[in-house]
mmCIF file of C-alpha atoms in Angstrom:
data_model
loop_
_atom_site.group_PDB
_atom_site.id
_atom_site.type_symbol
_atom_site.label_atom_id
_atom_site.label_comp_id
_atom_site.label_asym_id
_atom_site.label_seq_id
_atom_site.Cartn_x
_atom_site.Cartn_y
_atom_site.Cartn_z
ATOM 1 C CA MET A 18 -34.598 7.271 -67.941
ATOM 2 C CA VAL A 19 -31.131 8.749 -67.696
ATOM 3 C CA GLY A 20 -29.319 6.634 -70.266
ATOM 4 C CA GLY A 21 -25.566 7.118 -69.666
ATOM 5 C CA VAL A 22 -25.645 10.628 -68.221
ATOM 6 C CA ALA A 23 -22.424 10.793 -66.237
ATOM 7 C CA GLU A 24 -23.775 12.883 -63.352
ATOM 8 C CA HIS A 25 -26.243 10.127 -62.416
ATOM 9 C CA LEU A 26 -24.691 7.353 -60.332
ATOM 10 C CA THR A 27 -25.873 3.754 -60.057
ATOM 11 C CA VAL A 28 -26.681 2.302 -56.665
ATOM 12 C CA GLY A 29 -23.587 0.119 -56.790
ATOM 13 C CA ARG A 30 -21.329 3.054 -57.546
ATOM 14 C CA VAL A 31 -22.896 5.157 -54.780
ATOM 15 C CA ALA A 32 -22.493 2.312 -52.277
ATOM 16 C CA LYS A 33 -18.805 1.954 -53.148
ATOM 17 C CA LEU A 34 -18.080 5.684 -52.970
ATOM 18 C CA ALA A 35 -19.987 6.160 -49.704
ATOM 19 C CA GLY A 36 -18.653 3.051 -47.987
ATOM 20 C CA VAL A 37 -22.079 1.574 -47.281
ATOM 21 C CA SER A 38 -23.818 -1.554 -48.515
ATOM 22 C CA VAL A 39 -26.289 -1.674 -51.380
ATOM 23 C CA ARG A 40 -28.696 -3.198 -48.883
ATOM 24 C CA THR A 41 -28.446 -0.040 -46.738
ATOM 25 C CA LEU A 42 -29.255 2.139 -49.740
ATOM 26 C CA HIS A 43 -32.217 -0.070 -50.613
ATOM 27 C CA HIS A 44 -33.463 0.285 -47.028
ATOM 28 C CA TYR A 45 -33.177 4.083 -47.198
ATOM 29 C CA ASP A 46 -35.204 3.926 -50.407
ATOM 30 C CA GLU A 47 -37.881 1.696 -48.878
ATOM 31 C CA ILE A 48 -38.427 3.970 -45.854
ATOM 32 C CA GLY A 49 -38.417 7.108 -47.992
ATOM 33 C CA LEU A 50 -35.245 8.554 -46.473
ATOM 34 C CA VAL A 51 -33.249 8.740 -49.718
ATOM 35 C CA ARG A 52 -35.062 7.706 -52.874
ATOM 36 C CA PRO A 53 -33.125 7.656 -56.177
ATOM 37 C CA SER A 54 -35.044 9.892 -58.551
ATOM 38 C CA ALA A 55 -33.878 8.287 -61.806
ATOM 39 C CA ARG A 56 -33.511 4.922 -63.507
ATOM 40 C CA THR A 57 -31.008 3.521 -65.964
ATOM 41 C CA PRO A 58 -32.235 2.086 -69.300
ATOM 42 C CA ALA A 59 -31.981 -1.341 -67.669
ATOM 43 C CA GLY A 60 -34.294 -0.238 -64.871
ATOM 44 C CA TYR A 61 -31.728 0.076 -62.084
ATOM 45 C CA ARG A 62 -31.858 2.835 -59.512
ATOM 46 C CA ALA A 63 -29.768 5.921 -60.348
ATOM 47 C CA TYR A 64 -28.909 8.843 -58.090
ATOM 48 C CA ALA A 65 -29.173 12.397 -59.409
ATOM 49 C CA PRO A 66 -26.965 15.158 -57.886
ATOM 50 C CA GLY A 67 -29.763 16.198 -55.532
ATOM 51 C CA ASP A 68 -30.165 12.616 -54.340
ATOM 52 C CA VAL A 69 -26.442 12.364 -53.645
ATOM 53 C CA GLU A 70 -26.541 15.634 -51.689
ATOM 54 C CA ARG A 71 -29.364 14.341 -49.508
ATOM 55 C CA LEU A 72 -27.574 11.029 -49.011
ATOM 56 C CA ARG A 73 -24.417 12.868 -47.984
ATOM 57 C CA GLU A 74 -26.411 14.672 -45.277
ATOM 58 C CA VAL A 75 -28.060 11.444 -44.111
ATOM 59 C CA LEU A 76 -24.727 9.622 -43.858
ATOM 60 C CA GLY A 77 -23.119 12.576 -42.080
ATOM 61 C CA TYR A 78 -25.793 12.648 -39.382
ATOM 62 C CA ARG A 79 -25.834 8.846 -39.202
ATOM 63 C CA ARG A 80 -22.114 8.683 -38.499
ATOM 64 C CA LEU A 81 -22.559 11.263 -35.772
ATOM 65 C CA GLY A 82 -24.915 8.825 -34.039
ATOM 66 C CA PHE A 83 -28.336 10.228 -34.998
ATOM 67 C CA GLY A 84 -31.228 7.789 -35.381
ATOM 68 C CA LEU A 85 -33.000 7.452 -38.720
ATOM 69 C CA ARG A 86 -36.166 9.179 -37.484
ATOM 70 C CA GLU A 87 -34.134 12.102 -36.175
ATOM 71 C CA ILE A 88 -32.269 12.280 -39.467
ATOM 72 C CA ALA A 89 -35.503 12.309 -41.461
ATOM 73 C CA ASP A 90 -36.725 15.304 -39.454
ATOM 74 C CA LEU A 91 -33.405 17.100 -40.003
ATOM 75 C CA VAL A 92 -33.096 16.574 -43.758
ATOM 76 C CA ASP A 93 -36.792 17.257 -44.392
ATOM 77 C CA ASP A 94 -36.686 20.617 -42.631
ATOM 78 C CA PRO A 95 -37.710 23.112 -45.356
ATOM 79 C CA ALA A 96 -35.938 25.945 -43.531
ATOM 80 C CA THR A 97 -32.513 24.266 -43.796
ATOM 81 C CA ASP A 98 -30.685 24.217 -47.125
ATOM 82 C CA ALA A 99 -27.573 22.274 -48.160
ATOM 83 C CA VAL A 100 -25.200 25.000 -46.960
ATOM 84 C CA ALA A 101 -26.883 25.131 -43.565
ATOM 85 C CA HIS A 102 -26.607 21.344 -43.262
ATOM 86 C CA LEU A 103 -22.895 21.559 -44.058
ATOM 87 C CA HIS A 104 -22.384 24.215 -41.379
ATOM 88 C CA ARG A 105 -24.323 22.110 -38.866
ATOM 89 C CA LEU A 106 -22.393 18.936 -39.719
ATOM 90 C CA ARG A 107 -19.117 20.811 -39.504
ATOM 91 C CA GLY A 108 -19.998 22.162 -36.082
ATOM 92 C CA LEU A 109 -21.065 18.743 -34.812
ATOM 93 C CA LEU A 110 -17.883 17.142 -36.124
ATOM 94 C CA LEU A 111 -15.733 19.819 -34.481
ATOM 95 C CA ALA A 112 -17.561 19.221 -31.215
ATOM 96 C CA GLN A 113 -16.947 15.493 -31.623
ATOM 97 C CA ARG A 114 -13.252 16.193 -32.207
ATOM 98 C CA GLU A 115 -13.114 18.297 -29.053
ATOM 99 C CA ARG A 116 -14.813 15.509 -27.085
ATOM 100 C CA ALA A 117 -12.221 13.057 -28.391
ATOM 101 C CA ALA A 118 -9.411 15.440 -27.403
ATOM 102 C CA ALA A 119 -10.861 15.793 -23.902
ATOM 103 C CA MET A 120 -11.105 12.011 -23.635
ATOM 104 C CA VAL A 121 -7.475 11.563 -24.716
ATOM 105 C CA THR A 122 -6.423 14.156 -22.148
ATOM 106 C CA ALA A 123 -8.301 12.313 -19.405
ATOM 107 C CA ILE A 124 -6.777 8.973 -20.419
ATOM 108 C CA ASP A 125 -3.275 10.463 -20.469
ATOM 109 C CA ARG A 126 -3.754 11.847 -16.987
ATOM 110 C CA GLU A 127 -4.943 8.514 -15.645
ATOM 111 C CA LEU A 128 -2.030 6.692 -17.295
ATOM 112 C CA GLU A 129 0.367 9.187 -15.736
ATOM 113 C CA ALA A 130 -1.244 8.716 -12.329
ATOM 114 C CA ARG A 131 -1.080 4.936 -12.569
ATOM 115 C CA ALA A 132 2.559 5.066 -13.676
ATOM 116 C CA ARG A 133 3.280 6.921 -10.411
ATOM 117 C CA GLY A 134 1.399 4.272 -8.428
ATOM 118 C CA LEU A 135 -1.632 6.481 -7.782
ATOM 119 C CA LYS A 136 -5.140 5.043 -7.947
ATOM 120 C CA THR A 137 -7.821 7.178 -9.569
ATOM 121 C CA THR A 138 -11.258 7.469 -8.001
ATOM 122 C CA SER A 139 -14.400 6.034 -9.565
ATOM 123 C CA GLU A 140 -15.554 9.543 -10.478
ATOM 124 C CA GLU A 141 -12.253 10.304 -12.211
ATOM 125 C CA GLN A 142 -12.438 7.048 -14.148
ATOM 126 C CA LEU A 143 -15.914 7.881 -15.431
ATOM 127 C CA ARG A 144 -14.821 11.360 -16.491
ATOM 128 C CA VAL A 145 -12.665 9.726 -19.178
ATOM 129 C CA PHE A 146 -15.800 9.783 -21.324
ATOM 130 C CA GLY A 147 -15.492 13.580 -21.204
ATOM 131 C CA PRO A 148 -17.989 15.886 -22.839
ATOM 132 C CA GLN A 149 -17.267 18.554 -25.419
ATOM 133 C CA LEU A 150 -14.812 21.377 -24.904
ATOM 134 C CA TYR A 151 -16.921 23.727 -22.798
ATOM 135 C CA GLU A 152 -18.181 20.788 -20.777
ATOM 136 C CA ALA A 153 -14.516 19.928 -20.183
ATOM 137 C CA ILE A 154 -13.435 23.447 -19.206
ATOM 138 C CA GLY A 155 -16.749 25.031 -18.230
ATOM 139 C CA SER A 156 -16.764 23.997 -14.583
ATOM 140 C CA ALA A 157 -13.589 26.042 -14.022
ATOM 141 C CA TYR A 158 -15.089 29.255 -15.375
ATOM 142 C CA PRO A 159 -16.647 30.721 -12.205
ATOM 143 C CA ALA A 160 -13.301 30.640 -10.373
ATOM 144 C CA THR A 161 -11.209 32.521 -12.947
ATOM 145 C CA ARG A 162 -13.377 33.910 -15.754
ATOM 146 C CA ARG A 163 -14.939 37.085 -14.430
ATOM 147 C CA THR A 164 -15.852 40.458 -15.888
ATOM 148 C CA GLU A 165 -12.824 42.746 -16.173
ATOM 149 C CA PRO A 166 -14.284 46.231 -15.474
ATOM 150 C CA ARG A 167 -11.906 48.156 -17.745
ATOM 151 C CA ILE A 168 -12.609 45.919 -20.724
ATOM 152 C CA ALA A 169 -16.321 45.894 -19.879
ATOM 153 C CA ALA A 170 -16.358 49.694 -20.004
ATOM 154 C CA ARG A 171 -14.999 49.587 -23.562
ATOM 155 C CA ILE A 172 -17.586 47.030 -24.635
ATOM 156 C CA TRP A 173 -20.523 48.794 -23.016
ATOM 157 C CA ASP A 174 -19.446 52.141 -24.423
ATOM 158 C CA ALA A 175 -19.339 50.586 -27.907
ATOM 159 C CA LEU A 176 -22.936 49.398 -27.456
ATOM 160 C CA GLY A 177 -23.922 53.053 -27.579
ATOM 161 C CA ASP A 178 -27.581 53.779 -26.935
ATOM 162 C CA ALA A 179 -28.722 50.204 -27.608
ATOM 163 C CA ARG A 180 -31.510 49.154 -25.271
ATOM 164 C CA THR A 181 -31.979 45.582 -26.502
ATOM 165 C CA VAL A 182 -28.788 43.505 -26.686
ATOM 166 C CA LEU A 183 -28.142 39.971 -27.903
ATOM 167 C CA ASN A 184 -25.131 38.287 -26.259
ATOM 168 C CA VAL A 185 -23.910 35.518 -28.591
ATOM 169 C CA GLY A 186 -21.808 32.733 -27.098
ATOM 170 C CA ALA A 187 -22.753 34.178 -23.735
ATOM 171 C CA GLY A 188 -21.204 31.542 -21.498
ATOM 172 C CA THR A 189 -21.907 32.202 -17.835
ATOM 173 C CA GLY A 190 -22.920 35.814 -18.460
ATOM 174 C CA SER A 191 -19.728 37.833 -17.985
ATOM 175 C CA TYR A 192 -19.804 41.295 -19.567
ATOM 176 C CA GLU A 193 -23.593 41.387 -19.926
ATOM 177 C CA PRO A 194 -24.665 44.998 -19.213
ATOM 178 C CA LEU A 195 -27.082 45.231 -16.309
ATOM 179 C CA ASP A 196 -28.808 48.369 -17.571
ATOM 180 C CA ARG A 197 -29.978 46.885 -20.893
ATOM 181 C CA ASP A 198 -32.563 44.314 -21.974
ATOM 182 C CA VAL A 199 -30.252 41.349 -22.706
ATOM 183 C CA THR A 200 -31.025 38.064 -24.438
ATOM 184 C CA ALA A 201 -28.270 35.443 -24.311
ATOM 185 C CA VAL A 202 -27.408 32.669 -26.762
ATOM 186 C CA GLU A 203 -25.264 29.759 -25.532
ATOM 187 C CA PRO A 204 -25.050 26.227 -27.027
ATOM 188 C CA SER A 205 -23.358 24.543 -24.020
ATOM 189 C CA ALA A 206 -25.661 23.116 -21.357
ATOM 190 C CA VAL A 207 -22.855 23.243 -18.765
ATOM 191 C CA MET A 208 -22.285 26.938 -19.378
ATOM 192 C CA ARG A 209 -26.016 27.693 -19.328
ATOM 193 C CA ALA A 210 -26.356 25.860 -16.013
ATOM 194 C CA GLN A 211 -23.722 28.130 -14.421
ATOM 195 C CA ARG A 212 -25.430 31.375 -15.323
ATOM 196 C CA PRO A 213 -26.259 33.188 -12.068
ATOM 197 C CA ARG A 214 -29.755 33.561 -10.719
ATOM 198 C CA GLY A 215 -31.442 36.575 -12.270
ATOM 199 C CA ALA A 216 -29.246 36.529 -15.385
ATOM 200 C CA ALA A 217 -30.742 37.311 -18.783
ATOM 201 C CA ARG A 218 -32.861 34.653 -20.431
ATOM 202 C CA CYS A 219 -30.655 32.248 -22.389
ATOM 203 C CA VAL A 220 -31.481 30.470 -25.650
ATOM 204 C CA SER A 221 -29.752 27.277 -26.773
ATOM 205 C CA ALA A 222 -28.440 27.986 -30.268
ATOM 206 C CA GLY A 223 -25.278 28.371 -32.310
ATOM 207 C CA ALA A 224 -23.980 31.660 -33.676
ATOM 208 C CA GLU A 225 -24.235 30.545 -37.300
ATOM 209 C CA ARG A 226 -28.034 30.168 -37.158
ATOM 210 C CA LEU A 227 -29.498 32.640 -34.710
ATOM 211 C CA PRO A 228 -33.220 31.972 -34.156
ATOM 212 C CA PHE A 229 -34.264 35.603 -34.505
ATOM 213 C CA ALA A 230 -35.725 37.729 -37.281
ATOM 214 C CA ASP A 231 -33.731 40.400 -39.103
ATOM 215 C CA GLY A 232 -33.164 43.507 -37.002
ATOM 216 C CA SER A 233 -34.572 42.007 -33.799
ATOM 217 C CA PHE A 234 -32.065 43.803 -31.539
ATOM 218 C CA ASP A 235 -30.481 47.200 -31.215
ATOM 219 C CA ALA A 236 -27.083 45.560 -30.748
ATOM 220 C CA ALA A 237 -25.403 42.149 -30.718
ATOM 221 C CA MET A 238 -22.258 41.442 -28.696
ATOM 222 C CA ALA A 239 -19.817 38.532 -28.474
ATOM 223 C CA VAL A 240 -17.021 38.331 -25.905
ATOM 224 C CA SER A 241 -14.087 35.878 -26.073
ATOM 225 C CA THR A 242 -16.184 33.334 -27.940
ATOM 226 C CA VAL A 243 -15.712 33.745 -31.704
ATOM 227 C CA HIS A 244 -12.695 31.403 -31.729
ATOM 228 C CA HIS A 245 -14.991 28.575 -30.554
ATOM 229 C CA TRP A 246 -17.466 28.963 -33.408
ATOM 230 C CA PRO A 247 -17.363 26.415 -36.260
ATOM 231 C CA ASP A 248 -17.680 29.232 -38.809
ATOM 232 C CA PRO A 249 -16.714 32.632 -37.333
ATOM 233 C CA VAL A 250 -17.492 34.653 -40.470
ATOM 234 C CA ALA A 251 -20.965 33.119 -40.792
ATOM 235 C CA GLY A 252 -21.644 33.804 -37.117
ATOM 236 C CA LEU A 253 -20.599 37.438 -37.423
ATOM 237 C CA ARG A 254 -22.807 37.889 -40.461
ATOM 238 C CA GLU A 255 -25.693 36.475 -38.461
ATOM 239 C CA MET A 256 -25.029 38.993 -35.705
ATOM 240 C CA ARG A 257 -25.114 41.751 -38.298
ATOM 241 C CA ARG A 258 -28.373 40.376 -39.668
ATOM 242 C CA VAL A 259 -30.227 40.435 -36.350
ATOM 243 C CA ALA A 260 -28.845 43.724 -34.970
ATOM 244 C CA ARG A 261 -28.117 47.240 -36.204
ATOM 245 C CA ARG A 262 -24.917 47.452 -34.119
ATOM 246 C CA VAL A 263 -22.313 44.733 -33.505
ATOM 247 C CA VAL A 264 -19.566 44.643 -30.837
ATOM 248 C CA VAL A 265 -17.091 41.758 -30.697
ATOM 249 C CA PHE A 266 -14.172 41.191 -28.314
ATOM 250 C CA THR A 267 -11.673 38.844 -29.973
ATOM 251 C CA TYR A 268 -8.042 38.740 -31.117
ATOM 252 C CA ASP A 269 -5.992 39.260 -34.252
ATOM 253 C CA ALA A 270 -4.722 35.801 -35.215
ATOM 254 C CA GLY A 271 -2.694 37.260 -38.079
ATOM 255 C CA ASP A 272 -0.599 39.473 -35.815
ATOM 256 C CA ARG A 273 2.668 37.529 -35.914
ATOM 257 C CA GLY A 274 4.287 40.011 -33.571
ATOM 258 C CA ARG A 275 1.742 39.045 -30.944
ATOM 259 C CA ARG A 276 3.286 35.596 -30.518
ATOM 260 C CA GLU A 277 6.706 37.182 -30.150
ATOM 261 C CA ARG A 278 5.504 39.800 -27.672
ATOM 262 C CA PHE A 279 3.794 37.230 -25.477
ATOM 263 C CA TRP A 280 6.475 35.221 -23.703
ATOM 264 C CA LEU A 281 4.181 32.235 -23.069
ATOM 265 C CA THR A 282 3.696 31.444 -26.758
ATOM 266 C CA ARG A 283 7.212 32.547 -27.720
ATOM 267 C CA ASP A 284 9.216 30.588 -25.152
ATOM 268 C CA TYR A 285 6.992 27.810 -23.855
ATOM 269 C CA LEU A 286 4.044 26.991 -26.111
ATOM 270 C CA PRO A 287 4.969 27.153 -29.829
ATOM 271 C CA GLU A 288 2.049 24.785 -30.509
ATOM 272 C CA PHE A 289 -0.241 27.782 -30.090
ATOM 273 C CA ALA A 290 0.635 28.863 -33.636
ATOM 274 C CA ASP A 291 -0.908 25.656 -35.018
ATOM 275 C CA LEU A 292 -4.274 26.595 -33.513
ATOM 276 C CA LEU A 293 -4.419 29.709 -35.705
ATOM 277 C CA VAL A 294 -3.730 28.122 -39.090
ATOM 278 C CA ASP A 295 -7.332 28.150 -40.353
ATOM 279 C CA TRP A 296 -8.451 31.206 -38.388
ATOM 280 C CA PRO A 297 -9.903 34.046 -40.511
ATOM 281 C CA SER A 298 -7.867 37.218 -40.792
ATOM 282 C CA LEU A 299 -8.816 40.334 -38.853
ATOM 283 C CA ALA A 300 -9.802 41.897 -42.183
ATOM 284 C CA ASP A 301 -12.200 38.997 -42.849
ATOM 285 C CA LEU A 302 -13.768 39.370 -39.415
ATOM 286 C CA THR A 303 -14.233 43.124 -39.648
ATOM 287 C CA ARG A 304 -15.538 42.797 -43.207
ATOM 288 C CA ALA A 305 -18.164 40.314 -42.029
ATOM 289 C CA ILE A 306 -19.775 42.990 -39.864
ATOM 290 C CA GLY A 307 -18.773 45.992 -41.952
ATOM 291 C CA GLY A 308 -16.928 47.574 -39.067
ATOM 292 C CA ARG A 309 -13.553 48.532 -37.662
ATOM 293 C CA ALA A 310 -11.038 47.037 -35.225
ATOM 294 C CA GLU A 311 -9.692 48.791 -32.150
ATOM 295 C CA PRO A 312 -6.785 47.513 -29.985
ATOM 296 C CA VAL A 313 -7.567 46.533 -26.398
ATOM 297 C CA LEU A 314 -4.729 46.633 -23.873
ATOM 298 C CA ILE A 315 -4.672 44.025 -21.101
ATOM 299 C CA PRO A 316 -4.194 45.499 -17.603
ATOM 300 C CA TRP A 317 -1.537 43.774 -15.523
ATOM 301 C CA ASP A 318 -4.086 42.802 -12.873
ATOM 302 C CA CYS A 319 -6.803 41.698 -15.313
ATOM 303 C CA ALA A 320 -9.693 40.048 -13.445
ATOM 304 C CA ASP A 321 -10.776 37.895 -16.380
ATOM 305 C CA GLY A 322 -8.491 34.869 -16.619
ATOM 306 C CA PHE A 323 -8.374 34.446 -20.401
ATOM 307 C CA PHE A 324 -5.237 33.072 -22.042
ATOM 308 C CA GLU A 325 -3.145 36.264 -22.115
ATOM 309 C CA ALA A 326 -4.478 37.765 -18.865
ATOM 310 C CA HIS A 327 -1.545 36.765 -16.639
ATOM 311 C CA TRP A 328 1.194 38.244 -18.819
ATOM 312 C CA ARG A 329 2.784 39.934 -15.746
ATOM 313 C CA ARG A 330 1.815 37.192 -13.283
ATOM 314 C CA PRO A 331 3.513 34.085 -14.720
ATOM 315 C CA GLU A 332 3.017 31.977 -11.586
ATOM 316 C CA ALA A 333 -0.702 31.848 -12.404
ATOM 317 C CA TYR A 334 -0.037 29.557 -15.370
ATOM 318 C CA LEU A 335 1.319 26.937 -12.983
ATOM 319 C CA GLU A 336 -2.146 26.642 -11.410
ATOM 320 C CA GLU A 337 -4.285 23.799 -12.735
ATOM 321 C CA HIS A 338 -7.593 25.616 -12.173
ATOM 322 C CA VAL A 339 -6.341 28.635 -14.151
ATOM 323 C CA ARG A 340 -5.355 26.496 -17.145
ATOM 324 C CA ARG A 341 -8.552 24.435 -17.088
ATOM 325 C CA ALA A 342 -10.654 27.552 -17.693
ATOM 326 C CA VAL A 343 -8.756 28.329 -20.918
ATOM 327 C CA SER A 344 -9.483 26.230 -24.009
ATOM 328 C CA VAL A 345 -5.971 26.678 -25.439
ATOM 329 C CA TRP A 346 -4.526 24.189 -22.966
ATOM 330 C CA THR A 347 -7.054 21.514 -23.877
ATOM 331 C CA ARG A 348 -6.504 22.101 -27.577
ATOM 332 C CA VAL A 349 -2.694 21.866 -27.544
ATOM 333 C CA GLY A 350 -2.870 18.571 -25.685
ATOM 334 C CA PRO A 351 -1.475 17.211 -22.408
ATOM 335 C CA GLU A 352 2.088 16.609 -23.620
ATOM 336 C CA ALA A 353 2.588 20.214 -24.728
ATOM 337 C CA GLU A 354 0.907 21.464 -21.556
ATOM 338 C CA ARG A 355 3.120 19.388 -19.254
ATOM 339 C CA ARG A 356 6.279 20.466 -21.077
ATOM 340 C CA ALA A 357 5.326 24.162 -21.039
ATOM 341 C CA VAL A 358 4.382 24.165 -17.353
ATOM 342 C CA ALA A 359 7.517 22.265 -16.306
ATOM 343 C CA SER A 360 9.753 24.591 -18.307
ATOM 344 C CA LEU A 361 8.064 27.702 -16.918
ATOM 345 C CA ARG A 362 8.318 26.382 -13.368
ATOM 346 C CA ASP A 363 12.050 25.793 -13.828
ATOM 347 C CA ASP A 364 12.607 29.261 -15.296
ATOM 348 C CA LEU A 365 10.698 30.934 -12.489
ATOM 349 C CA SER A 366 12.717 29.042 -9.908
ATOM 350 C CA SER A 367 16.049 29.819 -11.558
ATOM 351 C CA GLY A 368 15.264 33.464 -12.296
ATOM 352 C CA ARG A 369 15.545 32.983 -16.074
ATOM 353 C CA TRP A 370 11.962 34.166 -16.637
ATOM 354 C CA ALA A 371 12.602 37.403 -14.731
ATOM 355 C CA GLU A 372 15.833 37.956 -16.621
ATOM 356 C CA ARG A 373 14.170 37.536 -20.029
ATOM 357 C CA ASN A 374 11.098 39.596 -19.201
ATOM 358 C CA ARG A 375 12.353 42.273 -16.826
ATOM 359 C CA ASP A 376 10.903 45.039 -19.038
ATOM 360 C CA LEU A 377 7.345 43.797 -18.399
ATOM 361 C CA LEU A 378 7.454 44.699 -14.728
ATOM 362 C CA ALA A 379 7.357 48.409 -15.591
ATOM 363 C CA LEU A 380 4.183 48.088 -17.704
ATOM 364 C CA ASP A 381 0.665 48.640 -16.423
ATOM 365 C CA ALA A 382 -0.935 47.215 -19.588
ATOM 366 C CA ALA A 383 0.197 45.149 -22.573
ATOM 367 C CA GLU A 384 -0.788 45.049 -26.250
ATOM 368 C CA LEU A 385 -1.085 41.349 -27.085
ATOM 369 C CA GLY A 386 -3.349 41.365 -30.126
ATOM 370 C CA LEU A 387 -6.756 41.651 -28.464
ATOM 371 C CA ARG A 388 -9.221 43.631 -30.541
ATOM 372 C CA LEU A 389 -12.669 45.171 -30.218
ATOM 373 C CA LEU A 390 -14.614 44.959 -33.479
ATOM 374 C CA VAL A 391 -17.345 47.562 -33.776
ATOM 375 C CA ALA A 392 -19.924 48.112 -36.492
#
């Protein structure tokens, strides 16, 4: 009996707060999914804080489309606590948001095509139900996202004498050292499917919950992937947990000068700044692994087509296949992308781009905020 204890909620109050019916809560009770552990003096069901926490997890998974049996297995997993469930739900919701963004992009493109009197193919019409971010951009990776040897040399040197290496967020396998025993982790099925024959074995998992025991590897590496993780700090701590050495290739989101130095974000894509609002500071990232940050210059002829790679080759950003292999363009949305590309095309044609950026032509490499974190 809980008699008036404020932290216990009646079934009616819980139903109102959660936006579900009392009947739904009774059903969850009957099947053992969420059973109120207390009763009011009048004999009505009452939810203790632990009951509410479990219900929150059930409703979160339910609204993501999981079936009740699947949900029961998830919430009854003794190896997953409340914090882990929150991280998992957050990651799933972010993936859902990215799927929605990809779908909006596809719809906008079809509307634009139809406005110009063009008919889309059946395949293009079905792609409107686009998959998550990497599924949306992953097919473009083999054409433009390749190992840049000069950056690879820095990464491999930082791995030191490590013989066993875990590659987290491995994608299609770029930058995996061929002379080490590599295990890859990649959550995207599309990316896993594009790994070349003979590549390292690849495990489906997220960075925040690596399925390996403490100290399983000599080193853990992550290349151009941390910005896709739902919780970067948690993922980096996991890397530190499973390996004695950690090497991460990422960027310094807090470097305001970076956006000014890079003409694309300064003159054409101001929306890029909005993507960095909730990004952890470089200090937070280095603290998570207990390491240091080293600047990485981008060569003018960089082979890996990441966002900043074409800083001295602006015409590349006019190419659809180049943009599709970079998540930034999907995340800023089609309107910003169309405006930026049109403006850049005009400036290249008129000579304004060359006038503004003439100093770049004398540089062999540029410092645009990329960093190698080493611990």
